[in-house]
PDB file of C-alpha atoms in Angstrom:
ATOM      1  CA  UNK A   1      -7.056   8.106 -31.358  1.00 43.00           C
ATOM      2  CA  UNK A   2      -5.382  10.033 -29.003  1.00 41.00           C
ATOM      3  CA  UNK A   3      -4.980  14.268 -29.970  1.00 43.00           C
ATOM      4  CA  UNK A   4      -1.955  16.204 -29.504  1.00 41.00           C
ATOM      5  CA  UNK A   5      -4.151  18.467 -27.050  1.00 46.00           C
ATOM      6  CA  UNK A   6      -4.415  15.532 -24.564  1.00 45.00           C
ATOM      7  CA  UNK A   7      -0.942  14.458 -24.821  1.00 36.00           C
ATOM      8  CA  UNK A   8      -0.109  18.234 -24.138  1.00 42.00           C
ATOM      9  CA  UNK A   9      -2.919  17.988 -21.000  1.00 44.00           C
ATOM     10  CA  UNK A  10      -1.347  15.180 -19.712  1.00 43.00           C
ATOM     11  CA  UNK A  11       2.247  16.350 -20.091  1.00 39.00           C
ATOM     12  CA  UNK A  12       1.339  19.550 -17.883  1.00 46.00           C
ATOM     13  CA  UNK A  13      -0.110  17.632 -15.347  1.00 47.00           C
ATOM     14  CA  UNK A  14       3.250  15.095 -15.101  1.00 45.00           C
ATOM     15  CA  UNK A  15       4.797  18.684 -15.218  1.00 44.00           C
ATOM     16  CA  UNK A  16       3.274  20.270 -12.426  1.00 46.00           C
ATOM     17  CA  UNK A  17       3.329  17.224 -10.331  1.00 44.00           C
ATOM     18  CA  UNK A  18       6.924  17.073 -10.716  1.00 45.00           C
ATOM     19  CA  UNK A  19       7.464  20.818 -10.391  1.00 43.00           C
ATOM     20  CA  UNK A  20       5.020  20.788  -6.675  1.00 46.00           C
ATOM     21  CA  UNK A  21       7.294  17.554  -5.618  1.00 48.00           C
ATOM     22  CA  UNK A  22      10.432  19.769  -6.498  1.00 46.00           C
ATOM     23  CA  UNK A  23       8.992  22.499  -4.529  1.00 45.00           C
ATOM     24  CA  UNK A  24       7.753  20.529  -1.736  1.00 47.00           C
ATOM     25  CA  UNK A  25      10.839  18.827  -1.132  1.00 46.00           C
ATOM     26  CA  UNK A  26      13.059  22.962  -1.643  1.00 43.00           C
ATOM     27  CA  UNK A  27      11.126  24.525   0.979  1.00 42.00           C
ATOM     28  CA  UNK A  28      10.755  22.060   3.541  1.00 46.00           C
ATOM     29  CA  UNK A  29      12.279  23.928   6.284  1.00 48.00           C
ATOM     30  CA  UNK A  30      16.262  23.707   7.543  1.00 46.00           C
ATOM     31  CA  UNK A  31      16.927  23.181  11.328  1.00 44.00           C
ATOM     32  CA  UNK A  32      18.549  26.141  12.308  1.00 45.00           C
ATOM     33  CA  UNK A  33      20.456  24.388  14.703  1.00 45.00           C
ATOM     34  CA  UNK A  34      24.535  24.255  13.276  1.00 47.00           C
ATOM     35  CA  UNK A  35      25.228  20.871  15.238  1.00 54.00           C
ATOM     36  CA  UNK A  36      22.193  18.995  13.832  1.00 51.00           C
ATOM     37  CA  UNK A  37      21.220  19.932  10.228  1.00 57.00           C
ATOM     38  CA  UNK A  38      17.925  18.684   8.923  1.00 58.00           C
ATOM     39  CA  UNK A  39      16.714  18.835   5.736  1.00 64.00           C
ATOM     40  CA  UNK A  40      14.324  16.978   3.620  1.00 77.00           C
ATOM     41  CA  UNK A  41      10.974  15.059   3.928  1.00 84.00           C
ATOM     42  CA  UNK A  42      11.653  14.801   7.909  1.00 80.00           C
ATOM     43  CA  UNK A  43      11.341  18.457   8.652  1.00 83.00           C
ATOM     44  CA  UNK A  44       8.194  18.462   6.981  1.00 89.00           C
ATOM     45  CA  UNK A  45       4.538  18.236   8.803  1.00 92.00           C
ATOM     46  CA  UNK A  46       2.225  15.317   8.639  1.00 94.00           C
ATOM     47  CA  UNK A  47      -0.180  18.090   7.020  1.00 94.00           C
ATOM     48  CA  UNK A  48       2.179  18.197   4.334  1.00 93.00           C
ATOM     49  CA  UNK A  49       2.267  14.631   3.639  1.00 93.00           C
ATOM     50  CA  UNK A  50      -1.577  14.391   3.486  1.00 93.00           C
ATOM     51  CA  UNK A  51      -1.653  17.778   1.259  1.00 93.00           C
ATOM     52  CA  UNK A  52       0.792  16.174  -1.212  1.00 93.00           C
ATOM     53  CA  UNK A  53      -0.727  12.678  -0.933  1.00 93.00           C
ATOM     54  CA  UNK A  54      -4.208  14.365  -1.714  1.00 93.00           C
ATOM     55  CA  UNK A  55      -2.760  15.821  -5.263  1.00 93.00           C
ATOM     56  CA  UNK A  56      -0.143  13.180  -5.993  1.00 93.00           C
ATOM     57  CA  UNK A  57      -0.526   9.599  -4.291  1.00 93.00           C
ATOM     58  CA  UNK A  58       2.744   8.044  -5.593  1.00 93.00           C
ATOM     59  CA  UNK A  59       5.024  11.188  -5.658  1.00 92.00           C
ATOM     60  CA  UNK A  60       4.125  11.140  -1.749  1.00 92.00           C
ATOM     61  CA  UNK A  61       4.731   7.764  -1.187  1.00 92.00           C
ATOM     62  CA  UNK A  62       8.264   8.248  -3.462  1.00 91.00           C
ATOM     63  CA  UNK A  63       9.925  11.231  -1.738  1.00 92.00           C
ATOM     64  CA  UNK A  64       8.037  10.627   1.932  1.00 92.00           C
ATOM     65  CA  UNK A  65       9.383   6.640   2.070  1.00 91.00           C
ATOM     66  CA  UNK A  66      13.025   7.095   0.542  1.00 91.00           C
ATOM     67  CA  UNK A  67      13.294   9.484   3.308  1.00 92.00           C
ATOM     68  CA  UNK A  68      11.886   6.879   5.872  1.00 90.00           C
ATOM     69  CA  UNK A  69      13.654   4.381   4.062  1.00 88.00           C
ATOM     70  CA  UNK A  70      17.231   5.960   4.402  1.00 89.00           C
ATOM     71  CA  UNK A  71      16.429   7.305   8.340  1.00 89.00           C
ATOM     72  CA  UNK A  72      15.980   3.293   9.306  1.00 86.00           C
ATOM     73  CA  UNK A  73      18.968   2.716   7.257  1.00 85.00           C
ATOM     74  CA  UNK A  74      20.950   5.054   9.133  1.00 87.00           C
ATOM     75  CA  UNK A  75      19.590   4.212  12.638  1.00 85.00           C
ATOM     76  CA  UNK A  76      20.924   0.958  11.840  1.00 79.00           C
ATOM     77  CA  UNK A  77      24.325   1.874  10.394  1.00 82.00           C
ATOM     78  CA  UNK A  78      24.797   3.733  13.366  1.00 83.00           C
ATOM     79  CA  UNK A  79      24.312   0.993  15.450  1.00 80.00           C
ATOM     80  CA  UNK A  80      26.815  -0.653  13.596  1.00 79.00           C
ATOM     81  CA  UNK A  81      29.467   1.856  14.098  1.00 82.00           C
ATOM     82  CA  UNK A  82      28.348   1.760  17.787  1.00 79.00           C
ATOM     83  CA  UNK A  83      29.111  -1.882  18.267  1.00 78.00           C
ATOM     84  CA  UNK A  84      32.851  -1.503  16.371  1.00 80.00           C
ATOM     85  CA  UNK A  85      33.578   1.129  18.791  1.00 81.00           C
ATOM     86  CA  UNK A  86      32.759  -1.029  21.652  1.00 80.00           C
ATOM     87  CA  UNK A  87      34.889  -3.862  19.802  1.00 78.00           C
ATOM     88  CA  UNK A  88      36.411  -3.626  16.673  1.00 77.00           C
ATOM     89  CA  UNK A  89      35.580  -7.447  16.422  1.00 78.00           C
ATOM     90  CA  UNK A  90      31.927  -7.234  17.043  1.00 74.00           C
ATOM     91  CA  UNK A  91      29.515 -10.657  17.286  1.00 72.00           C
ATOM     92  CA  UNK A  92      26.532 -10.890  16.059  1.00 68.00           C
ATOM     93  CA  UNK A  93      25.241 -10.375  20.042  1.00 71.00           C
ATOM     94  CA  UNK A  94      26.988  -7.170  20.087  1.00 72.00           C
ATOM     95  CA  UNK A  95      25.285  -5.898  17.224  1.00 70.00           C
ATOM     96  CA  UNK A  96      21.901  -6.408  18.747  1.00 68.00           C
ATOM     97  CA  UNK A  97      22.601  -4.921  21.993  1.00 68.00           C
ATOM     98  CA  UNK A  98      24.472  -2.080  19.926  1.00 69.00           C
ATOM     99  CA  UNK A  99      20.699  -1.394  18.466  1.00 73.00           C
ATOM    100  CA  UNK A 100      20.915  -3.202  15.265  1.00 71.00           C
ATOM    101  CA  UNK A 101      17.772  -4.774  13.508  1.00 73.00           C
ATOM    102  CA  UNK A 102      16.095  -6.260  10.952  1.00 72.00           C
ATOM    103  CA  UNK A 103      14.107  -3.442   8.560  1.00 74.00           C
ATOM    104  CA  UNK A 104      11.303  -5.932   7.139  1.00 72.00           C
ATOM    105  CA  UNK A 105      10.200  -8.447  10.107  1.00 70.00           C
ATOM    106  CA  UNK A 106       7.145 -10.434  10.364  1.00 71.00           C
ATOM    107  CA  UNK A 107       4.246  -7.996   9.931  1.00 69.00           C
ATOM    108  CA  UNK A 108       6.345  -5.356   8.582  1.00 69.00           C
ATOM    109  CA  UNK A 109       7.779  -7.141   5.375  1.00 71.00           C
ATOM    110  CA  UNK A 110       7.806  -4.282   2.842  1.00 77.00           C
ATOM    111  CA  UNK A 111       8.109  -0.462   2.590  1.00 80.00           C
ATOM    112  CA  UNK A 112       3.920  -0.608   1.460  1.00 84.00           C
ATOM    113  CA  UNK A 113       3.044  -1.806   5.327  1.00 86.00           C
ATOM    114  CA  UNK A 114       5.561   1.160   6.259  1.00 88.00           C
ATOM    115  CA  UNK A 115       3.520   3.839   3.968  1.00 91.00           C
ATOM    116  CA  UNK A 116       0.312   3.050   5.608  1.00 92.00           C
ATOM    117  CA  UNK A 117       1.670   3.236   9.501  1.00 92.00           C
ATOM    118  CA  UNK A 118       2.754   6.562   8.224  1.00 94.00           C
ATOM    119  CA  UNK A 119      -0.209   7.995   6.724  1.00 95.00           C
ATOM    120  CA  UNK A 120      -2.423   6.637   9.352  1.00 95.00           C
ATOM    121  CA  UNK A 121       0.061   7.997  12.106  1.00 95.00           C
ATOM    122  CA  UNK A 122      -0.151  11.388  10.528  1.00 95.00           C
ATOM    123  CA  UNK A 123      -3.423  11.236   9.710  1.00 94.00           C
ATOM    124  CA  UNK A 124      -4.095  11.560  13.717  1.00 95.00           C
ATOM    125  CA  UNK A 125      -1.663  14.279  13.759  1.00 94.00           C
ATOM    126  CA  UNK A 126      -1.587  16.706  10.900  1.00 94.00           C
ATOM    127  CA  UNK A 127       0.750  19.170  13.056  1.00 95.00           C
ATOM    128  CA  UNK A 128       3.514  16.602  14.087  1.00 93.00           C
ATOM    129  CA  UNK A 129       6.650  16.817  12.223  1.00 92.00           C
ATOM    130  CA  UNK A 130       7.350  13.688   9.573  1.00 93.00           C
ATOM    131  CA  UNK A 131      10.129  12.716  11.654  1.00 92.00           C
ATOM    132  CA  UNK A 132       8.137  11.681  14.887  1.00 93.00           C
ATOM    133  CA  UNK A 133       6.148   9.655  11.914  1.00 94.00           C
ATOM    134  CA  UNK A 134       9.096   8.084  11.333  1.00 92.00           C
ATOM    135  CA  UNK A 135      10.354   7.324  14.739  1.00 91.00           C
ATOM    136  CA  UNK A 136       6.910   5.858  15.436  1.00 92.00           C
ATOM    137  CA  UNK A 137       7.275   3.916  12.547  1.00 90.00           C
ATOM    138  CA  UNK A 138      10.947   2.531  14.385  1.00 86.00           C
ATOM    139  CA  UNK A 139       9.381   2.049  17.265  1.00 85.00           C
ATOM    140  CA  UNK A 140       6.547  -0.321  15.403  1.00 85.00           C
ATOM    141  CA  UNK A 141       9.492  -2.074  13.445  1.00 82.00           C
ATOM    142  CA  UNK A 142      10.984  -2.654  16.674  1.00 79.00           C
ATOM    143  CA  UNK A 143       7.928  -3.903  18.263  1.00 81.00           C
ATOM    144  CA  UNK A 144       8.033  -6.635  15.219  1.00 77.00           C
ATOM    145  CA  UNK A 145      11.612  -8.109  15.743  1.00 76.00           C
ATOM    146  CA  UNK A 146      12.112 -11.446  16.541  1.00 75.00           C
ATOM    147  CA  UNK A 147      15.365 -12.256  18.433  1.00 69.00           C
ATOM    148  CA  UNK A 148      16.372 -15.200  16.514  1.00 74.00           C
ATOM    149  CA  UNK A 149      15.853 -13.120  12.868  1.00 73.00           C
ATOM    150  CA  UNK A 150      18.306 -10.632  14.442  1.00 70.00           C
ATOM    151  CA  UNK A 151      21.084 -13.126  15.305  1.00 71.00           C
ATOM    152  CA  UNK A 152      21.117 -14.107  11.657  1.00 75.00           C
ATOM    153  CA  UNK A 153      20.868 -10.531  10.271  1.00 73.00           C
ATOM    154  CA  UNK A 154      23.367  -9.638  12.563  1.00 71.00           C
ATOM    155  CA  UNK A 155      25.775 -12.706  11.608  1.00 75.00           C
ATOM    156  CA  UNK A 156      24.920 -12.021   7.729  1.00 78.00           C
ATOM    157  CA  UNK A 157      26.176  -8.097   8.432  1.00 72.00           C
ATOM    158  CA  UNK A 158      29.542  -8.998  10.647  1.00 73.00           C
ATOM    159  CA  UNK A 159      30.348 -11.779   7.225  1.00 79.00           C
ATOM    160  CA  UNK A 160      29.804  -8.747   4.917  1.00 78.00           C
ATOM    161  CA  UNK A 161      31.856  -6.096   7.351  1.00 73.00           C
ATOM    162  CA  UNK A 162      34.536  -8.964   7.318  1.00 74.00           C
ATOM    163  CA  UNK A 163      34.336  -8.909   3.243  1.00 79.00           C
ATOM    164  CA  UNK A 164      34.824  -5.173   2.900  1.00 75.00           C
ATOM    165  CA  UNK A 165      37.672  -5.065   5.343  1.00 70.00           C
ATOM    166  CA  UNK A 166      39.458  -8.126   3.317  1.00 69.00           C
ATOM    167  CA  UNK A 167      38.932  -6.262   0.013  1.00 70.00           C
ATOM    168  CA  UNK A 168      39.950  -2.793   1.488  1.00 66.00           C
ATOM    169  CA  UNK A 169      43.186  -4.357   2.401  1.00 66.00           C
ATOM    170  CA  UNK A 170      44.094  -5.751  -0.788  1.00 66.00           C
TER     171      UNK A 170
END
């Protein structure tokens, strides 16, 4: 039988995980740069990752990889608008040499082979801000591409583009 003095235990440790992930992710620091704000889980250091990692394995891996995991997004919806600006009728060629690719390829299928490039990237460098973690972490995804994959991701994106134009005009 569990007692109400180990429910309360547990409850203040749930609490003061959630209260150092609050914290964590409020003082991260701000770019003071007005043209390019930054805030969030990429303006934090590597240390940081491997302090909160250390106390709190999952809250890490939550607020560190939805960062990571809306970065990639953007990269690639940037390379989107990239290729409509070159031609407001894009193919599916234009949106690979526009930069667009596929998040999970061979080798890289899920956001759990993402976490450990990133902890074993900042693992070798406590000082370097999360971001460069994350651009490494492009770089590898980028390494794992395979040309044909693309086409089809590509051709999948231009059909759903096409869809959200048709409904807009409606």
């Amino acid at each position: 039988m569990v007692n109400a003095q180990q429910v309360i235990g547990q409850m203040d440790i749930r609490i003061r995980l959630m209260a150092l992930a609050s914290a964590t992710a409020m003082l991260l620091p701000v770019s003071a740069s007005a043209q390019t704000p930054m805030v969030g889980a990429g303006t934090a250091t590597c240390g940081d990752l491997a302090e909160l990692y250390r106390m709190s394995p999952e809250t890490a891996k939550s607020i560190f990889l939805s960062w990571t995991q809306g970065f990639l997004t953007g990269m690639n919806a940037a390379a989107v608008a990239r290729a409509q600006n070159e031609n407001p009728k894009p193919t599916s060629d234009d949106l690979i040499v526009a930069g667009v690719f596929d998040l999970h390829p061979r080798g890289m299928e899920n956001e759990s082979a993402w976490f450990r490039h990133l902890l074993q990237f900042c693992d070798q460098r406590p000082l370097a801000m999360f971001m460069v973690a994350a651009y490494d972490l492009l770089d590898e995804v980028l390494a794992h591409q395979d040309v044909e994959e693309s086409r089809r991701l590509a051709k999948e994106r231009l059909r759903r583009l096409k869809e959200i134009g048709s409904e807009a005009n409606r």
